[in-house]
Amino acid sequence: MKEKLQSILEKAMAEIKGSQELDQLESSRVKYLGKKGELTVFLRGMGNISPRERPVMGKLVNEAKQEIEVLLKEQKEKVLALEKERMLREEEIDISIPGKRFARGRKHPLTKTLDEIKTIFMGLGFSVAEGPEVELAYYNFTALNIPEDHPARDIQDTFYINDDIVLRTHTSPDEPRVMEKTKPPIRVIIPGRVYRADDVDATHSPVFHQIEGLVVDEGITLGDLKGTFDLFVKKLYGEHMETKFRPSHFPFTEPSAEIDATCFVCNGKGCRVCKDTGWIELSGAGMVHPRVLERCGIDTARYSGFAFGMGLDRLTMLKYGIDDMRLMFENDIRFLSQF
Ligand code: DAH
């Protein structure tokens, strides 16, 4: 009997020590200590032995059982430790590998300039509005007092969708759009994309950007336009900047002007950029034509207004010293990442 017990114990010990997995250990436990396990069966078989020997054998069987239990526990800990070590090894993160570089986007120079311009005008009490790029010919021309035979209406200059609808050629149509909806006082800038049938070169693009400005209130004069625009230019380009008005003509303003500013390449001395004049043209402007106001139901006996329209692309090119307009629209990262 003793030998039988000894052989079960040795077999169990060898088996448990050789186990590398928790499953194996569990089946060893069942195999020896379970209800039908070898040791349990052995214990039951003890009914056959003499009553004298029984306590001795009982003790031996219990010792064997305990030994197996202890060994199972120890081996289980070993297996778990090994498993943990393996996982740590396999899941190790190599912190010496350089991280993935994420290309970080930034604002387009046009957006940066526009943001600055918005901030300046908002500081002067202006709000910012927007209008449709696909526009009724009525707003683009008629409401702005642009007569039927005006060259701006020519199909060669303008993308017509049909007789009544055009891709807006300027942001000025948003002046009557705002005036129809809003009662004076009005102080608004309207930035947006505009379209003209121009060929692409260093200073032209069929798609470009304008910012319209409109102020309508009691007692508005050309002096307000001059003061507002001068302040704007100084804020955008620096206090040393000066502005001057040149007489011009637009059907929707009377009187009309082109506003020039000090050439900031040569600071007014004269250079290639300003064609030796010392001045750079920045904007069309004028006092809103009474006919335009009246069409929008504004009482011209009480109200007057000024307006201006300037090219954002040009303002941006001048600000950053960009000499080719095409760069603005090609989306070349090498160019854009400089801003
Ligand atoms: N819309 C004109 C253009 O595209 C520019 C302009 C001139 C806008 C005078 C105005 C203005 O508001 O008063 O050439």
PDB file of C-alpha atoms in Angstrom, residues 36-224:
ATOM      1  CA  LYS A  36     -12.475  10.520  -8.758  1.00  0.00           C
ATOM      2  CA  GLY A  37      -8.807  11.419  -8.412  1.00  0.00           C
ATOM      3  CA  GLU A  38      -6.169   8.774  -7.830  1.00  0.00           C
ATOM      4  CA  LEU A  39      -5.469   9.801  -4.263  1.00  0.00           C
ATOM      5  CA  THR A  40      -9.156   9.986  -3.402  1.00  0.00           C
ATOM      6  CA  VAL A  41      -9.779   6.572  -4.880  1.00  0.00           C
ATOM      7  CA  PHE A  42      -6.746   5.309  -2.962  1.00  0.00           C
ATOM      8  CA  LEU A  43      -8.175   6.704   0.274  1.00  0.00           C
ATOM      9  CA  ARG A  44     -11.492   4.993  -0.325  1.00  0.00           C
ATOM     10  CA  GLY A  45      -9.696   1.729  -0.935  1.00  0.00           C
ATOM     11  CA  MET A  46      -8.327   1.854   2.589  1.00  0.00           C
ATOM     12  CA  GLY A  47     -11.377   0.014   3.874  1.00  0.00           C
ATOM     13  CA  ASN A  48      -9.503  -3.157   3.019  1.00  0.00           C
ATOM     14  CA  ILE A  49      -6.529  -2.608   5.265  1.00  0.00           C
ATOM     15  CA  SER A  50      -6.217  -3.715   8.863  1.00  0.00           C
ATOM     16  CA  PRO A  51      -7.571  -1.363  11.532  1.00  0.00           C
ATOM     17  CA  ARG A  52      -4.118  -1.220  13.063  1.00  0.00           C
ATOM     18  CA  GLU A  53      -2.495   0.088   9.957  1.00  0.00           C
ATOM     19  CA  ARG A  54      -5.321   2.413   9.064  1.00  0.00           C
ATOM     20  CA  PRO A  55      -4.304   5.508  11.134  1.00  0.00           C
ATOM     21  CA  VAL A  56      -0.730   5.281   9.853  1.00  0.00           C
ATOM     22  CA  MET A  57      -1.863   5.031   6.258  1.00  0.00           C
ATOM     23  CA  GLY A  58      -4.464   7.769   6.776  1.00  0.00           C
ATOM     24  CA  LYS A  59      -1.734  10.069   7.992  1.00  0.00           C
ATOM     25  CA  LEU A  60       0.485   9.231   5.044  1.00  0.00           C
ATOM     26  CA  VAL A  61      -2.316   9.842   2.565  1.00  0.00           C
ATOM     27  CA  ASN A  62      -3.092  13.213   4.167  1.00  0.00           C
ATOM     28  CA  GLU A  63       0.578  14.169   4.039  1.00  0.00           C
ATOM     29  CA  ALA A  64       0.730  13.178   0.387  1.00  0.00           C
ATOM     30  CA  LYS A  65      -2.367  15.222  -0.281  1.00  0.00           C
ATOM     31  CA  GLN A  66      -0.877  18.239   1.449  1.00  0.00           C
ATOM     32  CA  GLU A  67       2.385  17.852  -0.412  1.00  0.00           C
ATOM     33  CA  ILE A  68       0.555  17.798  -3.706  1.00  0.00           C
ATOM     34  CA  GLU A  69      -1.504  20.844  -2.750  1.00  0.00           C
ATOM     35  CA  VAL A  70       1.566  22.829  -1.736  1.00  0.00           C
ATOM     36  CA  LEU A  71       3.356  21.849  -4.897  1.00  0.00           C
ATOM     37  CA  LEU A  72       0.349  22.811  -7.025  1.00  0.00           C
ATOM     38  CA  LYS A  73       0.278  26.206  -5.382  1.00  0.00           C
ATOM     39  CA  GLU A  74       3.998  26.785  -5.819  1.00  0.00           C
ATOM     40  CA  GLN A  75       3.952  25.671  -9.427  1.00  0.00           C
ATOM     41  CA  LYS A  76       0.964  27.888 -10.109  1.00  0.00           C
ATOM     42  CA  GLU A  77       2.899  30.890  -8.821  1.00  0.00           C
ATOM     43  CA  LYS A  78       5.884  29.961 -10.953  1.00  0.00           C
ATOM     44  CA  VAL A  79       3.742  29.630 -14.074  1.00  0.00           C
ATOM     45  CA  LEU A  80       2.073  32.981 -13.402  1.00  0.00           C
ATOM     46  CA  ALA A  81       5.423  34.696 -12.860  1.00  0.00           C
ATOM     47  CA  LEU A  82       6.778  33.244 -16.084  1.00  0.00           C
ATOM     48  CA  GLU A  83       3.661  34.323 -17.930  1.00  0.00           C
ATOM     49  CA  LYS A  84       3.996  37.856 -16.601  1.00  0.00           C
ATOM     50  CA  GLU A  85       7.632  38.000 -17.607  1.00  0.00           C
ATOM     51  CA  ARG A  86       6.751  36.813 -21.104  1.00  0.00           C
ATOM     52  CA  MET A  87       4.036  39.436 -21.459  1.00  0.00           C
ATOM     53  CA  LEU A  88       6.323  42.207 -20.300  1.00  0.00           C
ATOM     54  CA  ARG A  89       8.929  41.100 -22.781  1.00  0.00           C
ATOM     55  CA  GLU A  90       6.479  40.862 -25.692  1.00  0.00           C
ATOM     56  CA  GLU A  91       4.652  44.077 -24.962  1.00  0.00           C
ATOM     57  CA  GLU A  92       7.707  46.134 -24.233  1.00  0.00           C
ATOM     58  CA  ILE A  93       7.529  49.603 -25.808  1.00  0.00           C
ATOM     59  CA  ASP A  94      10.696  50.865 -27.377  1.00  0.00           C
ATOM     60  CA  ILE A  95      10.759  54.431 -26.132  1.00  0.00           C
ATOM     61  CA  SER A  96      13.895  55.161 -28.131  1.00  0.00           C
ATOM     62  CA  ILE A  97      11.935  55.105 -31.427  1.00  0.00           C
ATOM     63  CA  PRO A  98      11.206  58.692 -32.524  1.00  0.00           C
ATOM     64  CA  GLY A  99       7.488  59.578 -32.422  1.00  0.00           C
ATOM     65  CA  LYS A 100       5.374  59.929 -35.543  1.00  0.00           C
ATOM     66  CA  ARG A 101       5.487  63.471 -36.814  1.00  0.00           C
ATOM     67  CA  PHE A 102       2.047  64.923 -37.449  1.00  0.00           C
ATOM     68  CA  ALA A 103       1.876  67.637 -40.078  1.00  0.00           C
ATOM     69  CA  ARG A 104       0.251  70.521 -38.269  1.00  0.00           C
ATOM     70  CA  GLY A 105      -1.976  72.733 -40.394  1.00  0.00           C
ATOM     71  CA  ARG A 106      -1.895  76.487 -40.248  1.00  0.00           C
ATOM     72  CA  LYS A 107      -3.882  79.379 -41.591  1.00  0.00           C
ATOM     73  CA  HIS A 108      -3.572  80.393 -45.217  1.00  0.00           C
ATOM     74  CA  PRO A 109      -1.968  83.849 -45.603  1.00  0.00           C
ATOM     75  CA  LEU A 110      -5.275  85.129 -47.023  1.00  0.00           C
ATOM     76  CA  THR A 111      -7.116  83.939 -43.927  1.00  0.00           C
ATOM     77  CA  LYS A 112      -4.487  85.455 -41.642  1.00  0.00           C
ATOM     78  CA  THR A 113      -4.780  88.830 -43.333  1.00  0.00           C
ATOM     79  CA  LEU A 114      -8.567  88.657 -43.343  1.00  0.00           C
ATOM     80  CA  ASP A 115      -8.592  87.801 -39.632  1.00  0.00           C
ATOM     81  CA  GLU A 116      -6.486  90.871 -38.939  1.00  0.00           C
ATOM     82  CA  ILE A 117      -8.705  93.070 -41.084  1.00  0.00           C
ATOM     83  CA  LYS A 118     -11.838  91.780 -39.354  1.00  0.00           C
ATOM     84  CA  THR A 119     -10.292  92.520 -35.962  1.00  0.00           C
ATOM     85  CA  ILE A 120      -9.434  96.077 -36.990  1.00  0.00           C
ATOM     86  CA  PHE A 121     -12.903  96.832 -38.316  1.00  0.00           C
ATOM     87  CA  MET A 122     -14.692  95.127 -35.452  1.00  0.00           C
ATOM     88  CA  GLY A 123     -12.694  97.413 -33.171  1.00  0.00           C
ATOM     89  CA  LEU A 124     -14.248 100.318 -35.087  1.00  0.00           C
ATOM     90  CA  GLY A 125     -17.774  99.031 -34.462  1.00  0.00           C
ATOM     91  CA  PHE A 126     -18.252  97.206 -37.769  1.00  0.00           C
ATOM     92  CA  SER A 127     -19.915  93.827 -38.038  1.00  0.00           C
ATOM     93  CA  VAL A 128     -19.001  91.151 -40.591  1.00  0.00           C
ATOM     94  CA  ALA A 129     -21.515  89.885 -43.176  1.00  0.00           C
ATOM     95  CA  GLU A 130     -21.420  87.518 -46.131  1.00  0.00           C
ATOM     96  CA  GLY A 131     -23.336  87.218 -49.375  1.00  0.00           C
ATOM     97  CA  PRO A 132     -23.827  84.665 -52.164  1.00  0.00           C
ATOM     98  CA  GLU A 133     -21.098  83.947 -54.722  1.00  0.00           C
ATOM     99  CA  VAL A 134     -23.712  82.922 -57.297  1.00  0.00           C
ATOM    100  CA  GLU A 135     -25.527  86.215 -57.576  1.00  0.00           C
ATOM    101  CA  LEU A 136     -28.473  87.759 -59.371  1.00  0.00           C
ATOM    102  CA  ALA A 137     -27.368  90.110 -62.132  1.00  0.00           C
ATOM    103  CA  TYR A 138     -29.767  92.520 -60.456  1.00  0.00           C
ATOM    104  CA  TYR A 139     -27.597  92.865 -57.335  1.00  0.00           C
ATOM    105  CA  ASN A 140     -24.294  92.553 -59.153  1.00  0.00           C
ATOM    106  CA  PHE A 141     -25.162  95.337 -61.625  1.00  0.00           C
ATOM    107  CA  THR A 142     -28.629  96.890 -61.690  1.00  0.00           C
ATOM    108  CA  ALA A 143     -28.992  97.660 -58.001  1.00  0.00           C
ATOM    109  CA  LEU A 144     -25.534  99.240 -58.166  1.00  0.00           C
ATOM    110  CA  ASN A 145     -26.563 101.668 -60.866  1.00  0.00           C
ATOM    111  CA  ILE A 146     -24.407  99.888 -63.446  1.00  0.00           C
ATOM    112  CA  PRO A 147     -26.115 100.615 -66.784  1.00  0.00           C
ATOM    113  CA  GLU A 148     -26.987  97.994 -69.401  1.00  0.00           C
ATOM    114  CA  ASP A 149     -24.156  99.009 -71.707  1.00  0.00           C
ATOM    115  CA  HIS A 150     -21.451  99.153 -69.045  1.00  0.00           C
ATOM    116  CA  PRO A 151     -18.313  97.128 -69.968  1.00  0.00           C
ATOM    117  CA  ALA A 152     -18.398  95.365 -66.573  1.00  0.00           C
ATOM    118  CA  ARG A 153     -21.484  93.528 -67.814  1.00  0.00           C
ATOM    119  CA  ASP A 154     -19.664  92.184 -70.849  1.00  0.00           C
ATOM    120  CA  ILE A 155     -19.743  88.430 -71.184  1.00  0.00           C
ATOM    121  CA  GLN A 156     -15.984  88.596 -71.716  1.00  0.00           C
ATOM    122  CA  ASP A 157     -15.517  89.860 -68.171  1.00  0.00           C
ATOM    123  CA  THR A 158     -18.237  87.965 -66.392  1.00  0.00           C
ATOM    124  CA  PHE A 159     -19.196  84.323 -65.878  1.00  0.00           C
ATOM    125  CA  TYR A 160     -22.918  84.133 -66.638  1.00  0.00           C
ATOM    126  CA  ILE A 161     -24.955  81.177 -65.410  1.00  0.00           C
ATOM    127  CA  ASN A 162     -27.876  82.474 -67.460  1.00  0.00           C
ATOM    128  CA  ASP A 163     -29.148  85.956 -68.399  1.00  0.00           C
ATOM    129  CA  ASP A 164     -30.136  86.721 -64.812  1.00  0.00           C
ATOM    130  CA  ILE A 165     -27.509  84.931 -62.753  1.00  0.00           C
ATOM    131  CA  VAL A 166     -23.751  85.549 -62.600  1.00  0.00           C
ATOM    132  CA  LEU A 167     -20.781  84.544 -60.507  1.00  0.00           C
ATOM    133  CA  ARG A 168     -20.424  87.833 -58.649  1.00  0.00           C
ATOM    134  CA  THR A 169     -17.671  90.004 -60.094  1.00  0.00           C
ATOM    135  CA  HIS A 170     -17.235  91.960 -56.870  1.00  0.00           C
ATOM    136  CA  THR A 171     -18.534  92.048 -53.288  1.00  0.00           C
ATOM    137  CA  SER A 172     -20.425  95.307 -53.936  1.00  0.00           C
ATOM    138  CA  PRO A 173     -23.760  93.469 -54.574  1.00  0.00           C
ATOM    139  CA  ASP A 174     -23.778  92.763 -50.843  1.00  0.00           C
ATOM    140  CA  GLU A 175     -24.168  96.499 -50.213  1.00  0.00           C
ATOM    141  CA  PRO A 176     -27.778  96.601 -51.501  1.00  0.00           C
ATOM    142  CA  ARG A 177     -28.402  93.175 -49.971  1.00  0.00           C
ATOM    143  CA  VAL A 178     -27.456  94.543 -46.531  1.00  0.00           C
ATOM    144  CA  MET A 179     -29.278  97.840 -47.059  1.00  0.00           C
ATOM    145  CA  GLU A 180     -32.511  96.096 -48.045  1.00  0.00           C
ATOM    146  CA  LYS A 181     -32.481  94.095 -44.814  1.00  0.00           C
ATOM    147  CA  THR A 182     -30.977  96.548 -42.321  1.00  0.00           C
ATOM    148  CA  LYS A 183     -32.027 100.008 -41.247  1.00  0.00           C
ATOM    149  CA  PRO A 184     -29.275 102.603 -40.687  1.00  0.00           C
ATOM    150  CA  PRO A 185     -27.001 102.997 -38.836  1.00  0.00           C
ATOM    151  CA  ILE A 186     -25.066 100.396 -40.856  1.00  0.00           C
ATOM    152  CA  ARG A 187     -21.399  99.583 -40.308  1.00  0.00           C
ATOM    153  CA  VAL A 188     -20.368  96.396 -42.041  1.00  0.00           C
ATOM    154  CA  ILE A 189     -17.547  94.708 -43.870  1.00  0.00           C
ATOM    155  CA  ILE A 190     -18.305  91.895 -46.299  1.00  0.00           C
ATOM    156  CA  PRO A 191     -15.432  89.654 -47.330  1.00  0.00           C
ATOM    157  CA  GLY A 192     -15.818  87.054 -50.068  1.00  0.00           C
ATOM    158  CA  ARG A 193     -14.696  85.265 -53.185  1.00  0.00           C
ATOM    159  CA  VAL A 194     -15.331  86.932 -56.546  1.00  0.00           C
ATOM    160  CA  TYR A 195     -14.996  85.825 -60.165  1.00  0.00           C
ATOM    161  CA  ARG A 196     -13.927  87.434 -63.412  1.00  0.00           C
ATOM    162  CA  ALA A 197     -13.075  86.036 -66.833  1.00  0.00           C
ATOM    163  CA  ASP A 198      -9.403  86.963 -66.458  1.00  0.00           C
ATOM    164  CA  ASP A 199      -6.456  84.885 -67.626  1.00  0.00           C
ATOM    165  CA  VAL A 200      -4.094  83.716 -64.913  1.00  0.00           C
ATOM    166  CA  ASP A 201      -0.847  85.638 -64.491  1.00  0.00           C
ATOM    167  CA  ALA A 202       1.252  87.039 -61.642  1.00  0.00           C
ATOM    168  CA  THR A 203      -1.374  89.665 -60.776  1.00  0.00           C
ATOM    169  CA  HIS A 204      -4.605  88.145 -62.128  1.00  0.00           C
ATOM    170  CA  SER A 205      -6.743  85.149 -61.311  1.00  0.00           C
ATOM    171  CA  PRO A 206     -10.304  84.297 -62.396  1.00  0.00           C
ATOM    172  CA  VAL A 207     -11.041  83.727 -58.701  1.00  0.00           C
ATOM    173  CA  PHE A 208      -9.933  86.251 -56.145  1.00  0.00           C
ATOM    174  CA  HIS A 209     -11.119  87.891 -52.946  1.00  0.00           C
ATOM    175  CA  GLN A 210     -12.538  91.255 -52.009  1.00  0.00           C
ATOM    176  CA  ILE A 211     -13.600  92.980 -48.845  1.00  0.00           C
ATOM    177  CA  GLU A 212     -16.454  95.390 -49.100  1.00  0.00           C
ATOM    178  CA  GLY A 213     -17.008  98.107 -46.535  1.00  0.00           C
ATOM    179  CA  LEU A 214     -20.261  99.998 -46.044  1.00  0.00           C
ATOM    180  CA  VAL A 215     -21.296 102.708 -43.607  1.00  0.00           C
ATOM    181  CA  VAL A 216     -24.715 104.402 -43.729  1.00  0.00           C
ATOM    182  CA  ASP A 217     -25.822 106.848 -41.074  1.00  0.00           C
ATOM    183  CA  GLU A 218     -26.891 110.441 -40.554  1.00  0.00           C
ATOM    184  CA  GLY A 219     -24.269 112.983 -41.533  1.00  0.00           C
ATOM    185  CA  ILE A 220     -21.690 110.604 -43.051  1.00  0.00           C
ATOM    186  CA  THR A 221     -19.180 112.482 -45.206  1.00  0.00           C
ATOM    187  CA  LEU A 222     -16.123 111.810 -47.340  1.00  0.00           C
ATOM    188  CA  GLY A 223     -14.117 112.847 -44.269  1.00  0.00           C
ATOM    189  CA  ASP A 224     -15.432 109.749 -42.446  1.00  0.00           C
TER     190      ASP A 224
END
